[in-house]
Coordinates of C-alpha atoms in Angstrom, one line a residue:
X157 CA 93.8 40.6 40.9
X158 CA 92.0 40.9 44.1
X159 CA 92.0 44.7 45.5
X160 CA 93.0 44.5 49.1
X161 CA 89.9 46.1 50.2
X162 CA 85.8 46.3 49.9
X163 CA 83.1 48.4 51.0
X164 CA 80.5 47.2 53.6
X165 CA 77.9 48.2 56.3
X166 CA 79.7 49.4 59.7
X167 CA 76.6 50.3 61.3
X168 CA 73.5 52.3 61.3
X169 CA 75.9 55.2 62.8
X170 CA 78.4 55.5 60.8
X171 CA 76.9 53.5 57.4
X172 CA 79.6 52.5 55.3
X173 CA 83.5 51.5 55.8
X174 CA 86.5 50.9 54.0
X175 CA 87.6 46.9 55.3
X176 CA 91.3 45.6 54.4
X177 CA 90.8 42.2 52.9
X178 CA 94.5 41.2 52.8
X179 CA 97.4 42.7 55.3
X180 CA 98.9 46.5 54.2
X181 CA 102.8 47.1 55.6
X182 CA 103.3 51.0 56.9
X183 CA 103.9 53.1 53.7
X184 CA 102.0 50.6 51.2
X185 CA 99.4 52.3 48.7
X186 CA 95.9 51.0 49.7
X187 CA 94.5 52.3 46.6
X188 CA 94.4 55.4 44.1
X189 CA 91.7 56.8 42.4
X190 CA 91.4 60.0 40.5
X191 CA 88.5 62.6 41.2
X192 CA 84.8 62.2 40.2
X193 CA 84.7 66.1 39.7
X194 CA 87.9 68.9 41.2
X195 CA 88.3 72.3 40.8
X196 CA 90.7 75.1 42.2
X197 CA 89.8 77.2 44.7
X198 CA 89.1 80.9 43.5
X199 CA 91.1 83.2 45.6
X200 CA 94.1 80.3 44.7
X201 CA 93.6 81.3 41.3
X202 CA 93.7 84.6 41.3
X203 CA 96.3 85.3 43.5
X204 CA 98.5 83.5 40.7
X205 CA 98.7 79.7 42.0
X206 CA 99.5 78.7 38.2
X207 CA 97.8 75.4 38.3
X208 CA 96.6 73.1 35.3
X209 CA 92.8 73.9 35.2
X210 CA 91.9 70.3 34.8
X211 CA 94.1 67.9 37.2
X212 CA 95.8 71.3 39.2
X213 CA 99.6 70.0 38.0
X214 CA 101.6 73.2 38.6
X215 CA 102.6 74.7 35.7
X216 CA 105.1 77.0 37.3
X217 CA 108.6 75.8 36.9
X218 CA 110.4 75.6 40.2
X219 CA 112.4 78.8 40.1
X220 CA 108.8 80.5 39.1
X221 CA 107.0 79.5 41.8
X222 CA 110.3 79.9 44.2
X223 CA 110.8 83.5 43.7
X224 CA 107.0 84.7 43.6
X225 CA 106.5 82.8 47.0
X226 CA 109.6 84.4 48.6
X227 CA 109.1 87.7 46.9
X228 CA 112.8 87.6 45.5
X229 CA 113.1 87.6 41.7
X230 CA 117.0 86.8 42.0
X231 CA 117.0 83.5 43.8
X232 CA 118.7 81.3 40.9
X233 CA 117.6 77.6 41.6
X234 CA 120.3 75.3 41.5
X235 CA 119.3 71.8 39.5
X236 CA 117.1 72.8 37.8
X237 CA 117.0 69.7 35.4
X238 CA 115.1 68.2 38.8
X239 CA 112.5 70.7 38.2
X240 CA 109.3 68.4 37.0
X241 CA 107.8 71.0 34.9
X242 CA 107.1 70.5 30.9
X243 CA 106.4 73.7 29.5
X244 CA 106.4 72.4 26.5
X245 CA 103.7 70.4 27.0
X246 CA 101.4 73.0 28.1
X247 CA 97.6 73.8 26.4
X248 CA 95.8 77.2 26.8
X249 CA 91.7 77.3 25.8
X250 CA 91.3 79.5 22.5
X251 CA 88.4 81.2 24.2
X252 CA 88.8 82.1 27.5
X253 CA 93.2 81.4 28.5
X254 CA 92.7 79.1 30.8
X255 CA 95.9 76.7 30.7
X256 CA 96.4 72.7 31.0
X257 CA 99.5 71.3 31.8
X258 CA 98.5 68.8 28.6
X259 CA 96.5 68.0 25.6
X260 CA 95.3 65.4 27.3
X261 CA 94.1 67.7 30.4
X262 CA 92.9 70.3 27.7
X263 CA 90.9 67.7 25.9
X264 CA 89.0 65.9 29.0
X265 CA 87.7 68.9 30.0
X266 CA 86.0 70.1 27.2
X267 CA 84.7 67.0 26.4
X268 CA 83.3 66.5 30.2
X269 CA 82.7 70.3 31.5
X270 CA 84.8 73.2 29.8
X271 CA 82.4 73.5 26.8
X272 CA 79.5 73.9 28.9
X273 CA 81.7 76.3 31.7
X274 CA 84.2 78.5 29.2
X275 CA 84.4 82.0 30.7
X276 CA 85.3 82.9 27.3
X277 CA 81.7 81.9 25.4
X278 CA 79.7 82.3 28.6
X279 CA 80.7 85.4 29.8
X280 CA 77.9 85.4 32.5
X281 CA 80.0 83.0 34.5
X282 CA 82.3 85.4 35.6
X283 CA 79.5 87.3 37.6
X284 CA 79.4 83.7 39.7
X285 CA 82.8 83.4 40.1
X286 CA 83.3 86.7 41.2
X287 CA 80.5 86.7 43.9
X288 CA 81.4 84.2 45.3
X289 CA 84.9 85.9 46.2
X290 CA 82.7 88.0 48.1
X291 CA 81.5 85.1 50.3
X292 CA 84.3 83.3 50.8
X293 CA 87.7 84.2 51.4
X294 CA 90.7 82.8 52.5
X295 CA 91.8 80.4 53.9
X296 CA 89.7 78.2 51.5
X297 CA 87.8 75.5 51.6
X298 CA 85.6 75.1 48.8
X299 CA 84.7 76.8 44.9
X300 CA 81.1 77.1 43.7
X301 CA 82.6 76.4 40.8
X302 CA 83.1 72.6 41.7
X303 CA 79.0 72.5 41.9
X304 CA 78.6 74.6 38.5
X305 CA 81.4 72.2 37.4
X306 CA 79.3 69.0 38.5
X307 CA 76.1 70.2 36.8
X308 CA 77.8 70.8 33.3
X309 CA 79.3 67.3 33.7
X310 CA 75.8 65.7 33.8
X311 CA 74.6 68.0 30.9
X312 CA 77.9 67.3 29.1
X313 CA 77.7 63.7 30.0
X314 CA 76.0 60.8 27.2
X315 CA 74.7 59.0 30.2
X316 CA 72.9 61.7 32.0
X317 CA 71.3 59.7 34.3
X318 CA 74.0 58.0 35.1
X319 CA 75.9 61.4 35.5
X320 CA 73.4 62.8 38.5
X321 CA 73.5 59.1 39.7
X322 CA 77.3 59.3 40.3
X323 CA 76.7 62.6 42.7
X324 CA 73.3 62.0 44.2
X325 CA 75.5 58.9 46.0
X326 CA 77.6 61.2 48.1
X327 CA 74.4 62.7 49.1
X328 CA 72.9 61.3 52.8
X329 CA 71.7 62.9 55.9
X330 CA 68.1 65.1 56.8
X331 CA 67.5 67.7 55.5
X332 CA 68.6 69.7 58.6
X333 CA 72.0 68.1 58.5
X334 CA 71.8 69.2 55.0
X335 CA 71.5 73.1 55.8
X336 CA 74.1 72.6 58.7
X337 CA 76.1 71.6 55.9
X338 CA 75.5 74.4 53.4
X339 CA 76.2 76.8 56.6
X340 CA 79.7 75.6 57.2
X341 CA 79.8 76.1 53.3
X342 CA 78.8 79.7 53.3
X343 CA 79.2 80.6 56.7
X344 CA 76.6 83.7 57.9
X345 CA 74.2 84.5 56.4
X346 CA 73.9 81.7 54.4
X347 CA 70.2 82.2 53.3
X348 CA 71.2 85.4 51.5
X349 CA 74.4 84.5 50.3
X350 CA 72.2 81.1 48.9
X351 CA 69.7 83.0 47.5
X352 CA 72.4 85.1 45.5
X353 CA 74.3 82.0 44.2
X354 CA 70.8 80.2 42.8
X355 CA 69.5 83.5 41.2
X356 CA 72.9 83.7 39.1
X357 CA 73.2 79.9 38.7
X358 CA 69.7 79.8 37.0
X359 CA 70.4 82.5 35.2
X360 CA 73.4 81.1 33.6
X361 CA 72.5 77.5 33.9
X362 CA 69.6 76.9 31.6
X363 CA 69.6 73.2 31.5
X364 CA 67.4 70.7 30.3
X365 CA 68.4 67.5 32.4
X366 CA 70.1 68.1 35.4
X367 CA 67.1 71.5 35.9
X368 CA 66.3 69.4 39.1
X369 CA 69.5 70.4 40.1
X370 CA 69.5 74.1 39.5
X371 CA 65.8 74.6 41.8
X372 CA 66.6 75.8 45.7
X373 CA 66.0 71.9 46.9
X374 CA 68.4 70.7 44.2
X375 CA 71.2 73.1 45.0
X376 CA 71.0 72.7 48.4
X377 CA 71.6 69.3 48.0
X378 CA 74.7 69.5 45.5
X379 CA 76.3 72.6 48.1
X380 CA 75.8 69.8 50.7
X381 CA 77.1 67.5 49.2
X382 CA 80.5 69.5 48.6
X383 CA 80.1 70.9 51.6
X384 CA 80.5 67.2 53.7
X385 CA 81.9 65.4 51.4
X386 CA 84.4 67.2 49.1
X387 CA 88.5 66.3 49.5
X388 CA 91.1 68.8 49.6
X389 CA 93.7 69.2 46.9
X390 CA 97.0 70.7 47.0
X391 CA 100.0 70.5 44.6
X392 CA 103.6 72.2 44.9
X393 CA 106.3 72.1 42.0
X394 CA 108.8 73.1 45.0
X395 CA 108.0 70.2 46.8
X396 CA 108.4 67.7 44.1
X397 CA 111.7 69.4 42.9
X398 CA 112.7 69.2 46.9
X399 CA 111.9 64.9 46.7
X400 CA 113.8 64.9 43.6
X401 CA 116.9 66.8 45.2
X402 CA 116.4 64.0 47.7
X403 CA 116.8 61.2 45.3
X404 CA 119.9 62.7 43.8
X405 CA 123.2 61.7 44.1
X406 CA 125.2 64.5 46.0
X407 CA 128.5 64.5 48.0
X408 CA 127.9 65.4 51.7
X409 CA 129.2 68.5 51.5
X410 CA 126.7 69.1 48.8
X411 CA 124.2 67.8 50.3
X412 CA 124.5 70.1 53.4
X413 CA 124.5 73.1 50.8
X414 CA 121.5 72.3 49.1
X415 CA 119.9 71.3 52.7
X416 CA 120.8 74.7 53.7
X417 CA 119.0 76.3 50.6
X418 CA 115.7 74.3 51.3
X419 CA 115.8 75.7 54.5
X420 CA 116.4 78.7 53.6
X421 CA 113.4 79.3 50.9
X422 CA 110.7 77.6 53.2
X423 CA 111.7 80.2 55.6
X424 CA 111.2 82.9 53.5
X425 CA 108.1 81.5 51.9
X426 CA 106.6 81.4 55.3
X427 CA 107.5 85.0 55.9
X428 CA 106.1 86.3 52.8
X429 CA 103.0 83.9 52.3
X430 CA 102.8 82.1 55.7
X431 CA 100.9 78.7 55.3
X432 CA 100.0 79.5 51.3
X433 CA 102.1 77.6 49.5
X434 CA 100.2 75.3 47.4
X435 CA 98.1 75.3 44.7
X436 CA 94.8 74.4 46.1
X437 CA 91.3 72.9 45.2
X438 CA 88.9 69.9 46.3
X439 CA 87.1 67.3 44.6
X440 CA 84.9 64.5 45.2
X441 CA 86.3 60.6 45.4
X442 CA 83.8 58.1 44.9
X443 CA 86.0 55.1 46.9
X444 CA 87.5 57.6 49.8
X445 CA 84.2 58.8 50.2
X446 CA 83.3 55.8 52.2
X447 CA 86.3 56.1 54.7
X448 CA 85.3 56.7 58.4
X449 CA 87.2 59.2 60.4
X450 CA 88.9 58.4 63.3
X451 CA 91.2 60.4 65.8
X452 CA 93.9 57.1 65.8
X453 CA 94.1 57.0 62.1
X454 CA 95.7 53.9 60.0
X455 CA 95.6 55.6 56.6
X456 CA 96.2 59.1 55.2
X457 CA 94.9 60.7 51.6
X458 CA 98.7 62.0 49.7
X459 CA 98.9 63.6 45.9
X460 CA 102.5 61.8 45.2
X461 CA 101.6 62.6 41.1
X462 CA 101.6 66.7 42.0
X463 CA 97.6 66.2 40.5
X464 CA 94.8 65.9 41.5
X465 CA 95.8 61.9 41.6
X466 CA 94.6 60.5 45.3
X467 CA 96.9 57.6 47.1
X468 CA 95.6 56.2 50.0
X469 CA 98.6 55.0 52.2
X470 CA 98.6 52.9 55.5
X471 CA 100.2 54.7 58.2
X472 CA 100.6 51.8 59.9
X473 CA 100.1 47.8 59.7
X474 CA 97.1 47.2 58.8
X475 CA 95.7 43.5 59.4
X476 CA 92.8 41.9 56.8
X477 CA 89.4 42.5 58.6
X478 CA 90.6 45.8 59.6
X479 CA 88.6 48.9 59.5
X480 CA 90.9 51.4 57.3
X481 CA 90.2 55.3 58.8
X482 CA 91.4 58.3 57.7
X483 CA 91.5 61.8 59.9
X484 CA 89.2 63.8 58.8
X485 CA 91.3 66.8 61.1
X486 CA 94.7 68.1 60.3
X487 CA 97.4 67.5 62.8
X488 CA 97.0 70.6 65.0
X489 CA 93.5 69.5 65.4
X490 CA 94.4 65.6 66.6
X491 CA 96.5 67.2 69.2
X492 CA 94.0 69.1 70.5
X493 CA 91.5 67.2 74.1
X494 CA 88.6 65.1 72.8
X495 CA 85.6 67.9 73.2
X496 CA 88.2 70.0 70.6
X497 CA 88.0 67.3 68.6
X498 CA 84.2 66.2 68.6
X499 CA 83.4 70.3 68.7
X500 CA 84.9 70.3 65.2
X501 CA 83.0 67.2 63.8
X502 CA 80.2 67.8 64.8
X503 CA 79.8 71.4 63.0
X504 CA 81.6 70.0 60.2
X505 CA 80.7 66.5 59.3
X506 CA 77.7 66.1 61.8
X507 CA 79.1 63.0 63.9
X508 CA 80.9 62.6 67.2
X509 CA 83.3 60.3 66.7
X510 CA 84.0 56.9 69.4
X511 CA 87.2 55.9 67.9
X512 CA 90.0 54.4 70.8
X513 CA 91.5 57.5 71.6
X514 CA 88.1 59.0 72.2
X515 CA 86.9 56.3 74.2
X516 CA 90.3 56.6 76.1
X517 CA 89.6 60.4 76.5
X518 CA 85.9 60.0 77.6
X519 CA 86.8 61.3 81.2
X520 CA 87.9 64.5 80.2
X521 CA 86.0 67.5 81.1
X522 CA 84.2 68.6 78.2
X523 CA 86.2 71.9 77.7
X524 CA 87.9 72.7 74.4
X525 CA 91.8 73.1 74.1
X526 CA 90.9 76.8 74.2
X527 CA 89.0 77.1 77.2
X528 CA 92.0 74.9 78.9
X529 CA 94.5 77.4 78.1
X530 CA 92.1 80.1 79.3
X531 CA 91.9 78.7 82.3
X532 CA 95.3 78.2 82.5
X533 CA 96.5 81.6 82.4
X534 CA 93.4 82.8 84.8
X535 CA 95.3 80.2 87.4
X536 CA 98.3 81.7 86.6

């Protein structure tokens, strides 16, 4: 069955692209893939975002998660047969505790990275993991783990070669763009925070194939690589339960009632954790890897499984021969003026972008939304 889509050449600027080969309605799925390599972020973890430590499933049940992000242990969650959590179904490692929401889950990972990464028979980990809580706090954006996690996949790996072949293709860009990269990764001080990261990774990670990897060059290159390239993850079990409410079968008054509930929790999630709700990690995604950003996007990247499972899905109509972009900016950022915009890819993904809007835009004054409102209230 043909796939709706191929990768080819763009141009020397942006490289590769994502082309539709048949027409996509709004809505459709373009594609799903699951993760070359994912992990959850650290501070996620240990603030007690109960997520599967392979695939990042929640494996909270709803009234769990409800009452620990309100900060209310009496909420009582109505339907709770609509909650999507198997408990029963859930795998902890014998060594270290870490949980899976499945055999299945428990069982890929030792066989690809968790024998190699176990807390629990290399203690020394821990010492990496905990520095880099030092370095980076929240809000998150990355792990260190998801490069420790990419190296013990190529040592676990039968096909080695093919293992650091499968990474070294997200890797592009001088070696300047490379440490601009790494900086947006570790922020300031870099060079020290670097230097501290290497010394415990070749401590703990005495490897025999990937030991390219583990030297300052080879580092560098696996932190920029999840540095430019890695996707963000986030799962909730409240927001799954809230889509099956949705689906159910309810009298209007009901409905109203249970609308009023929804309401109600979000609101006190937000004032007891704010924008924190999910459980949170990044991987890296060999096909969505090669989607361009643009500012008028006619795709978006969704986790409808509550996993690490990506769906790309149109936004729009999308005709065959038509470039397929994503945003690589949240929504606040696309509402913000055009030298906002290009401010933010440029110290994040190296590239100013010439998509419609931007070309539509190109009069502005090259001011950032900040600056505007500045200037604003100076007027005022």
């Amino acid at each position: 069955m043909a796939l709706g889509y191929e990768i080819r050449h763009c141009s020397d600027r942006k490289g590769k692209g994502l082309f539709a080969t048949k027409d996509f309605s709004e809505n459709e799925v373009i594609f799903e893939e699951k993760p070359l390599v994912s992990c959850q972020f650290a501070w996620n973890e240990t603030y007690g975002y109960l997520a599967c430590h392979h695939c990042l499933r929640p494996m909270e049940d709803t009234e769990e998660n409800v009452r620990r992000l309100t900060n209310n242990p009496n909420i009582v969650l109505p339907f709770p047969e609509l909650c999507p959590t198997n408990k029963s179904l859930h795998r902890y490692c014998d060594q270290c505790g870490v949980g899976f929401c499945s055999d299945s889950c428990k069982q890929q990972s030792w066989a690809q990275y968790h024998e190699y990464l176990c807390f629990g028979t290399h203690p020394a980990l821990k010492n990496l993991y905990e520095a880099w809580k030092t370095m980076h706090y929240p809000p998150e954006t990355a792990s260190v783990m998801l490069i420790a996690r990419m190296i013990a996949i190529i040592e676990q790996a039968q096909d080695k070669d093919s293992a650091i072949s499968a990474f070294l293709e997200f890797a592009h860009g001088t070696s300047e763009e490379r440490d601009g990269s790494i900086l947006k990764f570790l922020g300031e001080q870099f060079f020290e925070k670097f230097e501290c990261l290497r010394l415990l990774m070749s401590d703990i990670f005495q490897t025999c194939h990937a030991q390219s990897l583990v030297t300052e060059e080879g580092l560098k290159t696996l932190f920029a690589i999840a540095g430019r390239n890695s996707q963000g993850i986030g799962s909730s079990v409240f927001s799954i339960w809230v889509k099956n409410v949705e689906k159910f079968e309810l009298s209007e008054e009901s409905r109203k009632e249970i609308n009023e509930f929804i309401d109600n929790v979000y609101l006190s999630m937000d004032r007891h954790v704010g924008c924190f709700l999910n459980n949170e990690g990044s991987g890296l995604y060999r096909l969505e890897r090669c989607i361009n950003h643009s500012c008028l996007p006619n795709a978006s990247s969704t986790f409808p499984y509550g996993d690490y499972t990506l769906a790309l899905v149109a936004k729009t109509a999308i005709s065959a021969g038509e470039e397929i972009c994503i945003s690589y900016l949240d929504e606040c950022e696309l509402e913000r003026s055009k030298h906002s915009r290009n401010k933010h890819l440029r110290e994040y993904y190296l590239f100013e972008c010439e998509c419609e809007k931007c070309l539509k835009q190109s009069d502005e004054p090259d001011v950032t939304s900040e600056e505007e409102t500045d200037s604003d209230m100076d007027e005022e």
